Amino acid sequence: MRTHFHWTELAEADRDASVAMGNFDGVHLGHQAVIDQARRADAPLGIVTFEPHPRQFFAPKAPAFRLMNAEARTHRLEKLGVEQLYELPFNADLAGMEAEDFVAEVLVRGLGVAHVTVGADFCFGKGRKGNVDTLRDCARRHGFGVTIAELVEMGGEEISSTAIRTALAEGRPRDAAQMLGHWHRIEGEVLHGDKRGRDLGFPTANMGVGGLHLPKLGVYAVKIDVLTGPHQGSYNGAASLGVRPMFGENKPNLESFLFDFKGNLYGEHLSVALIDYLRPEMKFDGLPALVAQMEADCVRARDILADL
C-alpha cells in the first residue's frame, strides 16, 4: 500500500483510483461495506481519509473519542487490500473549503479519482453543507462515478463508532469486535516506564493511550502482535489498562505482559487486541496480594486465549 499525505503533485501511477471516502475510525463493518463497494470498480482501490479527525480539529479540548490512531487505521486498511491511502491533512484550509471546491480541487485535480464511494450519511465541505446529493451532482459535472453505500445494521441497530465506544466503555470487547469485524486494538511504541512490573516478576510493555477513547479500565486477556524488531510475531498475554492505583496518581496507559517471552521491546511497535475483560483496577493491601492477583489474572487469561 502506498500512503500519501497531500493531494498535490501525485505521480500518474498514484491517481485514477476508486476511492472510499470517510474518517474510518475503527474501520468497522459499516466502513468495510463502503470499502467493498469501492473495490468493485475497475480501478485500484483507494481510501480518502483525514488526519487529524475533523472532530478533533474543531474541538481539540473535548474528551478523547478516537477508536484508533492513524497508525492502527493504516495497518487495518492495508490488511483489507487498500492500494492507495490518501491521508489528507485536515487543517483550516481544508475545513474552510466549500464542498464543490473540495471535489474540484482535491478529488478531481489533485487525486484524479475514477470513482468515489461514501456512506449514505456522508457530509463534507465547509459547515458540512455537502451531502451525497452534492457529490452526485459534482460527479456528473466532472465525469467520475459515485456509489452510495447503505448503512449496515446488526440486530436491527446501525453499526456505528458510537455503539462500539459504548461496548468498550462497558467492558464488552467481544461485542465491540462483532461490530468491528476484528478485535479492537491499541497500537503504538513501547515506552520506558517505572519498571515496577519487572521487579514484581511481570515485566510489561508500556504504551501510551493519549488521544484515544478509553475502554473500561481494568485487566484484559489480550493477543499481542510485535510489529517491529527482532521479536516480531504474535503472543498471548494479559494487560492492565488504567492509572495503577497502587502507585499514586498516574496518567492512563496500557501495560502488557507477554506470556513465555524474554527480550527487550523498548522502542518497538505493538498491536494489542483486547479479547476479554477480566476485572476492574484494584488497590491491594500490599505487593504480595497484588502479585497473587496478577498470577490469577494470567491463569484466567491463558484459559480464555487457549480457546481462540
PDB file of C-alpha atoms in Angstrom:
ATOM      1  CA  MET A   1       0.000   0.000   0.000  1.00  0.00           C
ATOM      2  CA  ARG A   2       1.233   3.483  -0.880  1.00  0.00           C
ATOM      3  CA  THR A   3       0.426   6.291   1.569  1.00  0.00           C
ATOM      4  CA  HIS A   4       0.140   9.968   0.582  1.00  0.00           C
ATOM      5  CA  PHE A   5      -0.217  12.922   2.937  1.00  0.00           C
ATOM      6  CA  HIS A   6      -1.456  15.522   0.449  1.00  0.00           C
ATOM      7  CA  TRP A   7      -3.434  15.696  -2.770  1.00  0.00           C
ATOM      8  CA  THR A   8      -0.938  17.648  -4.896  1.00  0.00           C
ATOM      9  CA  GLU A   9       1.894  16.581  -7.172  1.00  0.00           C
ATOM     10  CA  LEU A  10       0.950  12.913  -7.242  1.00  0.00           C
ATOM     11  CA  ALA A  11       2.583  10.638  -9.786  1.00  0.00           C
ATOM     12  CA  GLU A  12       0.234   9.448 -12.510  1.00  0.00           C
ATOM     13  CA  ALA A  13       0.515   5.899 -11.149  1.00  0.00           C
ATOM     14  CA  ASP A  14      -0.969   7.121  -7.846  1.00  0.00           C
ATOM     15  CA  ARG A  15      -4.043   8.744  -9.423  1.00  0.00           C
ATOM     16  CA  ASP A  16      -7.189   7.325 -11.053  1.00  0.00           C
ATOM     17  CA  ALA A  17      -8.222   5.150  -8.088  1.00  0.00           C
ATOM     18  CA  SER A  18     -11.651   4.023  -6.973  1.00  0.00           C
ATOM     19  CA  VAL A  19     -11.778   5.566  -3.508  1.00  0.00           C
ATOM     20  CA  ALA A  20     -13.864   5.053  -0.405  1.00  0.00           C
ATOM     21  CA  MET A  21     -14.063   8.337   1.472  1.00  0.00           C
ATOM     22  CA  GLY A  22     -14.621   8.954   5.171  1.00  0.00           C
ATOM     23  CA  ASN A  23     -12.961   9.071   8.579  1.00  0.00           C
ATOM     24  CA  PHE A  24     -12.991   5.286   9.081  1.00  0.00           C
ATOM     25  CA  ASP A  25     -12.490   5.469  12.848  1.00  0.00           C
ATOM     26  CA  GLY A  26     -12.327   1.828  13.885  1.00  0.00           C
ATOM     27  CA  VAL A  27     -12.718   0.541  10.304  1.00  0.00           C
ATOM     28  CA  HIS A  28     -15.846  -1.286  11.478  1.00  0.00           C
ATOM     29  CA  LEU A  29     -18.186  -3.467   9.395  1.00  0.00           C
ATOM     30  CA  GLY A  30     -20.077  -0.423   8.128  1.00  0.00           C
ATOM     31  CA  HIS A  31     -16.820   1.114   6.893  1.00  0.00           C
ATOM     32  CA  GLN A  32     -15.792  -2.196   5.380  1.00  0.00           C
ATOM     33  CA  ALA A  33     -19.055  -2.295   3.419  1.00  0.00           C
ATOM     34  CA  VAL A  34     -18.188   1.100   1.907  1.00  0.00           C
ATOM     35  CA  ILE A  35     -14.696  -0.139   1.045  1.00  0.00           C
ATOM     36  CA  ASP A  36     -16.087  -3.306  -0.534  1.00  0.00           C
ATOM     37  CA  GLN A  37     -18.363  -1.224  -2.745  1.00  0.00           C
ATOM     38  CA  ALA A  38     -15.367   0.847  -3.859  1.00  0.00           C
ATOM     39  CA  ARG A  39     -13.486  -2.362  -4.598  1.00  0.00           C
ATOM     40  CA  ARG A  40     -15.996  -3.306  -7.285  1.00  0.00           C
ATOM     41  CA  ALA A  41     -14.977  -0.516  -9.650  1.00  0.00           C
ATOM     42  CA  ASP A  42     -12.436  -1.316 -12.345  1.00  0.00           C
ATOM     43  CA  ALA A  43      -9.637   0.753 -10.804  1.00  0.00           C
ATOM     44  CA  PRO A  44      -7.054   0.490  -7.991  1.00  0.00           C
ATOM     45  CA  LEU A  45      -8.658   0.558  -4.545  1.00  0.00           C
ATOM     46  CA  GLY A  46      -8.008   3.764  -2.596  1.00  0.00           C
ATOM     47  CA  ILE A  47      -9.044   5.438   0.640  1.00  0.00           C
ATOM     48  CA  VAL A  48      -9.523   9.173   1.175  1.00  0.00           C
ATOM     49  CA  THR A  49      -9.425   9.998   4.878  1.00  0.00           C
ATOM     50  CA  PHE A  50      -8.320  12.830   7.136  1.00  0.00           C
ATOM     51  CA  GLU A  51      -5.754  13.414   9.878  1.00  0.00           C
ATOM     52  CA  PRO A  52      -6.448  14.655  12.438  1.00  0.00           C
ATOM     53  CA  HIS A  53     -10.062  13.566  12.601  1.00  0.00           C
ATOM     54  CA  PRO A  54     -12.200  16.664  11.799  1.00  0.00           C
ATOM     55  CA  ARG A  55     -13.955  16.368  15.152  1.00  0.00           C
ATOM     56  CA  GLN A  56     -10.560  16.556  16.845  1.00  0.00           C
ATOM     57  CA  PHE A  57      -9.655  19.629  14.785  1.00  0.00           C
ATOM     58  CA  PHE A  58     -12.833  21.528  15.646  1.00  0.00           C
ATOM     59  CA  ALA A  59     -12.917  20.558  19.348  1.00  0.00           C
ATOM     60  CA  PRO A  60      -9.328  19.855  20.445  1.00  0.00           C
ATOM     61  CA  LYS A  61     -10.190  20.096  24.152  1.00  0.00           C
ATOM     62  CA  ALA A  62     -13.150  17.712  24.000  1.00  0.00           C
ATOM     63  CA  PRO A  63     -12.808  14.275  25.614  1.00  0.00           C
ATOM     64  CA  ALA A  64     -10.836  11.778  23.535  1.00  0.00           C
ATOM     65  CA  PHE A  65     -13.103   9.779  21.254  1.00  0.00           C
ATOM     66  CA  ARG A  66     -10.959   8.020  18.632  1.00  0.00           C
ATOM     67  CA  LEU A  67     -11.103   4.245  18.489  1.00  0.00           C
ATOM     68  CA  MET A  68      -7.745   4.001  16.756  1.00  0.00           C
ATOM     69  CA  ASN A  69      -4.809   6.228  15.959  1.00  0.00           C
ATOM     70  CA  ALA A  70      -3.590   6.839  12.413  1.00  0.00           C
ATOM     71  CA  GLU A  71      -1.024   4.037  12.695  1.00  0.00           C
ATOM     72  CA  ALA A  72      -3.623   1.442  13.648  1.00  0.00           C
ATOM     73  CA  ARG A  73      -6.013   2.628  10.936  1.00  0.00           C
ATOM     74  CA  THR A  74      -3.274   2.339   8.319  1.00  0.00           C
ATOM     75  CA  HIS A  75      -2.471  -1.223   9.368  1.00  0.00           C
ATOM     76  CA  ARG A  76      -6.142  -2.234   9.243  1.00  0.00           C
ATOM     77  CA  LEU A  77      -6.697  -0.683   5.810  1.00  0.00           C
ATOM     78  CA  GLU A  78      -3.613  -2.402   4.467  1.00  0.00           C
ATOM     79  CA  LYS A  79      -4.994  -5.750   5.667  1.00  0.00           C
ATOM     80  CA  LEU A  80      -8.156  -5.024   3.661  1.00  0.00           C
ATOM     81  CA  GLY A  81      -6.176  -4.773   0.428  1.00  0.00           C
ATOM     82  CA  VAL A  82      -6.161  -0.996   0.008  1.00  0.00           C
ATOM     83  CA  GLU A  83      -3.601   0.026  -2.625  1.00  0.00           C
ATOM     84  CA  GLN A  84      -3.604   3.825  -2.249  1.00  0.00           C
ATOM     85  CA  LEU A  85      -4.163   5.623   1.058  1.00  0.00           C
ATOM     86  CA  TYR A  86      -4.696   9.383   0.792  1.00  0.00           C
ATOM     87  CA  GLU A  87      -4.445  10.648   4.395  1.00  0.00           C
ATOM     88  CA  LEU A  88      -5.234  14.318   3.856  1.00  0.00           C
ATOM     89  CA  PRO A  89      -4.159  16.965   6.397  1.00  0.00           C
ATOM     90  CA  PHE A  90      -7.301  18.358   7.985  1.00  0.00           C
ATOM     91  CA  ASN A  91      -6.382  21.969   8.697  1.00  0.00           C
ATOM     92  CA  ALA A  92      -8.008  25.395   8.468  1.00  0.00           C
ATOM     93  CA  ASP A  93      -7.635  25.470   4.677  1.00  0.00           C
ATOM     94  CA  LEU A  94      -9.403  22.153   4.196  1.00  0.00           C
ATOM     95  CA  ALA A  95     -12.020  22.934   6.852  1.00  0.00           C
ATOM     96  CA  GLY A  96     -12.897  26.186   5.056  1.00  0.00           C
ATOM     97  CA  MET A  97     -13.215  24.659   1.596  1.00  0.00           C
ATOM     98  CA  GLU A  98     -16.717  24.627   0.108  1.00  0.00           C
ATOM     99  CA  ALA A  99     -17.997  21.188  -0.861  1.00  0.00           C
ATOM    100  CA  GLU A 100     -17.916  21.902  -4.613  1.00  0.00           C
ATOM    101  CA  ASP A 101     -14.369  23.277  -4.326  1.00  0.00           C
ATOM    102  CA  PHE A 102     -13.265  20.196  -2.416  1.00  0.00           C
ATOM    103  CA  VAL A 103     -14.493  17.990  -5.228  1.00  0.00           C
ATOM    104  CA  ALA A 104     -12.875  20.100  -7.957  1.00  0.00           C
ATOM    105  CA  GLU A 105      -9.582  20.848  -6.200  1.00  0.00           C
ATOM    106  CA  VAL A 106      -8.930  17.704  -4.170  1.00  0.00           C
ATOM    107  CA  LEU A 107     -10.790  14.820  -5.785  1.00  0.00           C
ATOM    108  CA  VAL A 108     -10.534  15.843  -9.445  1.00  0.00           C
ATOM    109  CA  ARG A 109      -7.425  17.990  -9.967  1.00  0.00           C
ATOM    110  CA  GLY A 110      -5.472  16.506  -7.086  1.00  0.00           C
ATOM    111  CA  LEU A 111      -6.305  12.821  -6.873  1.00  0.00           C
ATOM    112  CA  GLY A 112      -7.860  12.338 -10.299  1.00  0.00           C
ATOM    113  CA  VAL A 113     -10.386   9.877  -8.871  1.00  0.00           C
ATOM    114  CA  ALA A 114     -12.111   7.418 -11.163  1.00  0.00           C
ATOM    115  CA  HIS A 115     -14.903   6.579  -8.714  1.00  0.00           C
ATOM    116  CA  VAL A 116     -15.974   7.685  -5.216  1.00  0.00           C
ATOM    117  CA  THR A 117     -17.905   5.580  -2.701  1.00  0.00           C
ATOM    118  CA  VAL A 118     -19.333   7.010   0.528  1.00  0.00           C
ATOM    119  CA  GLY A 119     -21.854   6.005   3.153  1.00  0.00           C
ATOM    120  CA  ALA A 120     -25.420   7.269   2.893  1.00  0.00           C
ATOM    121  CA  ASP A 121     -24.882   9.718   5.779  1.00  0.00           C
ATOM    122  CA  PHE A 122     -21.658  11.234   4.422  1.00  0.00           C
ATOM    123  CA  CYS A 123     -21.289  15.023   4.700  1.00  0.00           C
ATOM    124  CA  PHE A 124     -18.361  17.165   3.613  1.00  0.00           C
ATOM    125  CA  GLY A 125     -17.174  20.689   2.892  1.00  0.00           C
ATOM    126  CA  LYS A 126     -17.379  23.899   4.904  1.00  0.00           C
ATOM    127  CA  GLY A 127     -20.048  23.618   7.574  1.00  0.00           C
ATOM    128  CA  ARG A 128     -20.748  20.036   6.419  1.00  0.00           C
ATOM    129  CA  LYS A 129     -23.071  21.548   3.807  1.00  0.00           C
ATOM    130  CA  GLY A 130     -22.180  18.945   1.172  1.00  0.00           C
ATOM    131  CA  ASN A 131     -24.003  15.596   1.190  1.00  0.00           C
ATOM    132  CA  VAL A 132     -24.466  12.628  -1.124  1.00  0.00           C
ATOM    133  CA  ASP A 133     -26.677  14.661  -3.474  1.00  0.00           C
ATOM    134  CA  THR A 134     -23.970  17.318  -3.729  1.00  0.00           C
ATOM    135  CA  LEU A 135     -21.423  14.617  -4.504  1.00  0.00           C
ATOM    136  CA  ARG A 136     -23.630  13.104  -7.221  1.00  0.00           C
ATOM    137  CA  ASP A 137     -24.141  16.499  -8.863  1.00  0.00           C
ATOM    138  CA  CYS A 138     -20.412  17.236  -8.825  1.00  0.00           C
ATOM    139  CA  ALA A 139     -19.608  13.788 -10.199  1.00  0.00           C
ATOM    140  CA  ARG A 140     -21.876  14.344 -13.194  1.00  0.00           C
ATOM    141  CA  ARG A 141     -20.150  17.642 -13.969  1.00  0.00           C
ATOM    142  CA  HIS A 142     -16.617  16.313 -13.528  1.00  0.00           C
ATOM    143  CA  GLY A 143     -17.075  12.876 -15.044  1.00  0.00           C
ATOM    144  CA  PHE A 144     -16.338  10.373 -12.265  1.00  0.00           C
ATOM    145  CA  GLY A 145     -18.535   7.640 -10.849  1.00  0.00           C
ATOM    146  CA  VAL A 146     -20.297   7.643  -7.471  1.00  0.00           C
ATOM    147  CA  THR A 147     -21.674   4.841  -5.312  1.00  0.00           C
ATOM    148  CA  ILE A 148     -23.689   5.445  -2.148  1.00  0.00           C
ATOM    149  CA  ALA A 149     -23.348   2.512   0.247  1.00  0.00           C
ATOM    150  CA  GLU A 150     -26.287   1.748   2.505  1.00  0.00           C
ATOM    151  CA  LEU A 151     -25.747   1.817   6.263  1.00  0.00           C
ATOM    152  CA  VAL A 152     -25.086  -1.584   7.847  1.00  0.00           C
ATOM    153  CA  GLU A 153     -27.193  -2.878  10.737  1.00  0.00           C
ATOM    154  CA  MET A 154     -26.707  -5.638  13.282  1.00  0.00           C
ATOM    155  CA  GLY A 155     -29.636  -6.852  15.342  1.00  0.00           C
ATOM    156  CA  GLY A 156     -31.771  -4.033  13.989  1.00  0.00           C
ATOM    157  CA  GLU A 157     -29.305  -1.358  15.119  1.00  0.00           C
ATOM    158  CA  GLU A 158     -26.960   0.635  12.912  1.00  0.00           C
ATOM    159  CA  ILE A 159     -23.301  -0.277  13.318  1.00  0.00           C
ATOM    160  CA  SER A 160     -21.514   2.885  14.370  1.00  0.00           C
ATOM    161  CA  SER A 161     -18.350   4.051  16.068  1.00  0.00           C
ATOM    162  CA  THR A 162     -20.564   5.392  18.860  1.00  0.00           C
ATOM    163  CA  ALA A 163     -22.045   1.947  19.562  1.00  0.00           C
ATOM    164  CA  ILE A 164     -18.555   0.444  19.570  1.00  0.00           C
ATOM    165  CA  ARG A 165     -17.302   3.072  22.018  1.00  0.00           C
ATOM    166  CA  THR A 166     -20.210   2.220  24.309  1.00  0.00           C
ATOM    167  CA  ALA A 167     -19.412  -1.501  24.222  1.00  0.00           C
ATOM    168  CA  LEU A 168     -15.757  -0.849  25.032  1.00  0.00           C
ATOM    169  CA  ALA A 169     -16.586   1.615  27.821  1.00  0.00           C
ATOM    170  CA  GLU A 170     -18.801  -1.055  29.391  1.00  0.00           C
ATOM    171  CA  GLY A 171     -16.072  -3.716  29.243  1.00  0.00           C
ATOM    172  CA  ARG A 172     -17.599  -5.695  26.367  1.00  0.00           C
ATOM    173  CA  PRO A 173     -14.711  -6.113  23.889  1.00  0.00           C
ATOM    174  CA  ARG A 174     -16.296  -9.151  22.220  1.00  0.00           C
ATOM    175  CA  ASP A 175     -19.444  -7.161  21.425  1.00  0.00           C
ATOM    176  CA  ALA A 176     -17.243  -4.401  20.032  1.00  0.00           C
ATOM    177  CA  ALA A 177     -15.376  -6.967  17.934  1.00  0.00           C
ATOM    178  CA  GLN A 178     -18.639  -8.214  16.428  1.00  0.00           C
ATOM    179  CA  MET A 179     -19.376  -4.718  15.133  1.00  0.00           C
ATOM    180  CA  LEU A 180     -15.795  -4.041  14.111  1.00  0.00           C
ATOM    181  CA  GLY A 181     -15.284  -7.321  12.275  1.00  0.00           C
ATOM    182  CA  HIS A 182     -11.940  -7.615  14.080  1.00  0.00           C
ATOM    183  CA  TRP A 183     -10.559  -7.323  17.597  1.00  0.00           C
ATOM    184  CA  HIS A 184     -10.282  -3.801  18.970  1.00  0.00           C
ATOM    185  CA  ARG A 185      -6.571  -2.977  19.043  1.00  0.00           C
ATOM    186  CA  ILE A 186      -4.407  -0.350  20.663  1.00  0.00           C
ATOM    187  CA  GLU A 187      -1.193   0.264  18.750  1.00  0.00           C
ATOM    188  CA  GLY A 188       1.927   2.241  19.431  1.00  0.00           C
ATOM    189  CA  GLU A 189       5.509   2.358  20.586  1.00  0.00           C
ATOM    190  CA  VAL A 190       6.764   0.615  23.721  1.00  0.00           C
ATOM    191  CA  LEU A 191       7.872   3.316  26.159  1.00  0.00           C
ATOM    192  CA  HIS A 192      10.114   3.266  29.216  1.00  0.00           C
ATOM    193  CA  GLY A 193       8.101   3.135  32.421  1.00  0.00           C
ATOM    194  CA  ASP A 194       8.807   2.770  36.125  1.00  0.00           C
ATOM    195  CA  LYS A 195       9.856  -0.879  35.632  1.00  0.00           C
ATOM    196  CA  ARG A 196       7.826  -1.979  38.662  1.00  0.00           C
ATOM    197  CA  GLY A 197       6.480  -4.980  36.731  1.00  0.00           C
ATOM    198  CA  ARG A 198       9.994  -6.326  36.234  1.00  0.00           C
ATOM    199  CA  ASP A 199      10.637  -6.112  39.997  1.00  0.00           C
ATOM    200  CA  LEU A 200       7.383  -7.993  40.648  1.00  0.00           C
ATOM    201  CA  GLY A 201       8.215 -10.760  38.165  1.00  0.00           C
ATOM    202  CA  PHE A 202       5.836  -9.463  35.494  1.00  0.00           C
ATOM    203  CA  PRO A 203       7.823  -7.287  33.065  1.00  0.00           C
ATOM    204  CA  THR A 204       5.401  -5.314  30.915  1.00  0.00           C
ATOM    205  CA  ALA A 205       5.481  -3.437  27.630  1.00  0.00           C
ATOM    206  CA  ASN A 206       4.114   0.039  28.347  1.00  0.00           C
ATOM    207  CA  MET A 207       2.217   2.061  25.739  1.00  0.00           C
ATOM    208  CA  GLY A 208       0.552   5.447  25.829  1.00  0.00           C
ATOM    209  CA  VAL A 209      -3.177   5.802  25.124  1.00  0.00           C
ATOM    210  CA  GLY A 210      -3.369   9.574  24.703  1.00  0.00           C
ATOM    211  CA  GLY A 211      -5.975  10.802  22.237  1.00  0.00           C
ATOM    212  CA  LEU A 212      -7.894   7.510  22.270  1.00  0.00           C
ATOM    213  CA  HIS A 213     -11.311   6.644  23.630  1.00  0.00           C
ATOM    214  CA  LEU A 214     -10.528   4.586  26.721  1.00  0.00           C
ATOM    215  CA  PRO A 215     -12.184   1.202  27.099  1.00  0.00           C
ATOM    216  CA  LYS A 216     -13.255   0.274  30.614  1.00  0.00           C
ATOM    217  CA  LEU A 217     -10.222   0.485  32.878  1.00  0.00           C
ATOM    218  CA  GLY A 218      -9.015  -2.818  34.222  1.00  0.00           C
ATOM    219  CA  VAL A 219      -7.273  -6.054  33.309  1.00  0.00           C
ATOM    220  CA  TYR A 220      -7.796  -7.843  29.987  1.00  0.00           C
ATOM    221  CA  ALA A 221      -6.853 -11.064  28.274  1.00  0.00           C
ATOM    222  CA  VAL A 222      -5.038  -9.886  25.152  1.00  0.00           C
ATOM    223  CA  LYS A 223      -3.338 -11.011  21.985  1.00  0.00           C
ATOM    224  CA  ILE A 224      -0.221  -9.015  21.153  1.00  0.00           C
ATOM    225  CA  ASP A 225       1.420  -8.580  17.768  1.00  0.00           C
ATOM    226  CA  VAL A 226       5.002  -7.314  17.896  1.00  0.00           C
ATOM    227  CA  LEU A 227       5.177  -5.377  14.635  1.00  0.00           C
ATOM    228  CA  THR A 228       8.847  -4.364  14.538  1.00  0.00           C
ATOM    229  CA  GLY A 229      12.244  -5.555  15.672  1.00  0.00           C
ATOM    230  CA  PRO A 230      13.819  -8.984  16.204  1.00  0.00           C
ATOM    231  CA  HIS A 231      10.877 -10.341  18.227  1.00  0.00           C
ATOM    232  CA  GLN A 232       8.204  -9.812  15.558  1.00  0.00           C
ATOM    233  CA  GLY A 233       5.349 -12.258  15.978  1.00  0.00           C
ATOM    234  CA  SER A 234       2.133 -12.952  17.870  1.00  0.00           C
ATOM    235  CA  TYR A 235       1.888 -13.637  21.603  1.00  0.00           C
ATOM    236  CA  ASN A 236      -0.811 -14.224  24.177  1.00  0.00           C
ATOM    237  CA  GLY A 237      -0.836 -12.131  27.309  1.00  0.00           C
ATOM    238  CA  ALA A 238      -2.608 -10.144  29.979  1.00  0.00           C
ATOM    239  CA  ALA A 239      -2.734  -6.352  30.068  1.00  0.00           C
ATOM    240  CA  SER A 240      -3.687  -3.657  32.533  1.00  0.00           C
ATOM    241  CA  LEU A 241      -5.332  -0.538  31.154  1.00  0.00           C
ATOM    242  CA  GLY A 242      -5.503   2.209  33.714  1.00  0.00           C
ATOM    243  CA  VAL A 243      -3.890   4.522  36.217  1.00  0.00           C
ATOM    244  CA  ARG A 244      -2.180   1.995  38.565  1.00  0.00           C
ATOM    245  CA  PRO A 245      -3.979   2.888  41.837  1.00  0.00           C
ATOM    246  CA  MET A 246      -1.404   1.009  43.929  1.00  0.00           C
ATOM    247  CA  PHE A 247       1.204   3.587  42.995  1.00  0.00           C
ATOM    248  CA  GLY A 248      -0.419   7.006  43.317  1.00  0.00           C
ATOM    249  CA  GLU A 249      -1.867   9.288  40.652  1.00  0.00           C
ATOM    250  CA  ASN A 250      -0.809   8.385  37.112  1.00  0.00           C
ATOM    251  CA  LYS A 251      -1.841   9.067  33.533  1.00  0.00           C
ATOM    252  CA  PRO A 252      -3.685   6.123  31.941  1.00  0.00           C
ATOM    253  CA  ASN A 253      -1.521   3.718  29.980  1.00  0.00           C
ATOM    254  CA  LEU A 254      -1.555   0.139  28.738  1.00  0.00           C
ATOM    255  CA  GLU A 255       0.837  -2.348  30.321  1.00  0.00           C
ATOM    256  CA  SER A 256       1.030  -5.722  28.550  1.00  0.00           C
ATOM    257  CA  PHE A 257       2.660  -8.864  29.945  1.00  0.00           C
ATOM    258  CA  LEU A 258       3.584 -11.261  27.134  1.00  0.00           C
ATOM    259  CA  PHE A 259       3.384 -14.909  28.166  1.00  0.00           C
ATOM    260  CA  ASP A 260       6.521 -17.016  27.717  1.00  0.00           C
ATOM    261  CA  PHE A 261       8.519 -14.104  26.329  1.00  0.00           C
ATOM    262  CA  LYS A 262      12.039 -12.898  27.004  1.00  0.00           C
ATOM    263  CA  GLY A 263      13.522  -9.912  25.234  1.00  0.00           C
ATOM    264  CA  ASN A 264      13.741  -6.150  25.008  1.00  0.00           C
ATOM    265  CA  LEU A 265      10.802  -4.386  23.346  1.00  0.00           C
ATOM    266  CA  TYR A 266      11.641  -0.749  24.099  1.00  0.00           C
ATOM    267  CA  GLY A 267      11.115   1.387  21.007  1.00  0.00           C
ATOM    268  CA  GLU A 268       9.319  -1.370  19.112  1.00  0.00           C
ATOM    269  CA  HIS A 269       5.720  -1.067  17.934  1.00  0.00           C
ATOM    270  CA  LEU A 270       2.992  -3.327  19.280  1.00  0.00           C
ATOM    271  CA  SER A 271      -0.618  -4.000  18.384  1.00  0.00           C
ATOM    272  CA  VAL A 272      -2.594  -5.168  21.436  1.00  0.00           C
ATOM    273  CA  ALA A 273      -6.001  -6.779  20.859  1.00  0.00           C
ATOM    274  CA  LEU A 274      -8.474  -6.670  23.760  1.00  0.00           C
ATOM    275  CA  ILE A 275     -10.163 -10.086  23.971  1.00  0.00           C
ATOM    276  CA  ASP A 276     -11.938 -10.321  27.332  1.00  0.00           C
ATOM    277  CA  TYR A 277     -12.360  -8.055  30.328  1.00  0.00           C
ATOM    278  CA  LEU A 278     -11.140  -9.846  33.466  1.00  0.00           C
ATOM    279  CA  ARG A 279     -11.604  -7.403  36.336  1.00  0.00           C
ATOM    280  CA  PRO A 280     -11.507  -3.713  37.293  1.00  0.00           C
ATOM    281  CA  GLU A 281      -8.428  -1.955  38.638  1.00  0.00           C
ATOM    282  CA  MET A 282      -7.924  -2.554  42.343  1.00  0.00           C
ATOM    283  CA  LYS A 283      -5.821  -1.227  45.189  1.00  0.00           C
ATOM    284  CA  PHE A 284      -4.362  -4.041  47.281  1.00  0.00           C
ATOM    285  CA  ASP A 285      -3.185  -4.152  50.888  1.00  0.00           C
ATOM    286  CA  GLY A 286       0.361  -4.865  49.779  1.00  0.00           C
ATOM    287  CA  LEU A 287       2.580  -6.126  46.993  1.00  0.00           C
ATOM    288  CA  PRO A 288       2.176  -9.862  47.859  1.00  0.00           C
ATOM    289  CA  ALA A 289      -1.601  -9.536  47.362  1.00  0.00           C
ATOM    290  CA  LEU A 290      -1.043  -7.703  44.079  1.00  0.00           C
ATOM    291  CA  VAL A 291       1.339 -10.395  42.802  1.00  0.00           C
ATOM    292  CA  ALA A 292      -1.092 -13.168  43.791  1.00  0.00           C
ATOM    293  CA  GLN A 293      -3.877 -11.430  41.859  1.00  0.00           C
ATOM    294  CA  MET A 294      -1.627 -10.932  38.811  1.00  0.00           C
ATOM    295  CA  GLU A 295      -0.807 -14.642  38.841  1.00  0.00           C
ATOM    296  CA  ALA A 296      -4.523 -15.459  38.971  1.00  0.00           C
ATOM    297  CA  ASP A 297      -5.204 -12.996  36.138  1.00  0.00           C
ATOM    298  CA  CYS A 298      -2.607 -14.713  33.947  1.00  0.00           C
ATOM    299  CA  VAL A 299      -4.040 -18.178  34.643  1.00  0.00           C
ATOM    300  CA  ARG A 300      -7.509 -16.977  33.660  1.00  0.00           C
ATOM    301  CA  ALA A 301      -6.197 -15.188  30.562  1.00  0.00           C
ATOM    302  CA  ARG A 302      -4.325 -18.295  29.419  1.00  0.00           C
ATOM    303  CA  ASP A 303      -7.520 -20.348  29.738  1.00  0.00           C
ATOM    304  CA  ILE A 304      -9.534 -17.834  27.719  1.00  0.00           C
ATOM    305  CA  LEU A 305      -6.944 -17.453  24.977  1.00  0.00           C
ATOM    306  CA  ALA A 306      -6.402 -21.205  24.664  1.00  0.00           C
ATOM    307  CA  ASP A 307      -9.922 -21.488  23.221  1.00  0.00           C
ATOM    308  CA  LEU A 308      -9.332 -18.936  20.422  1.00  0.00           C
TER     309      LEU A 308
END
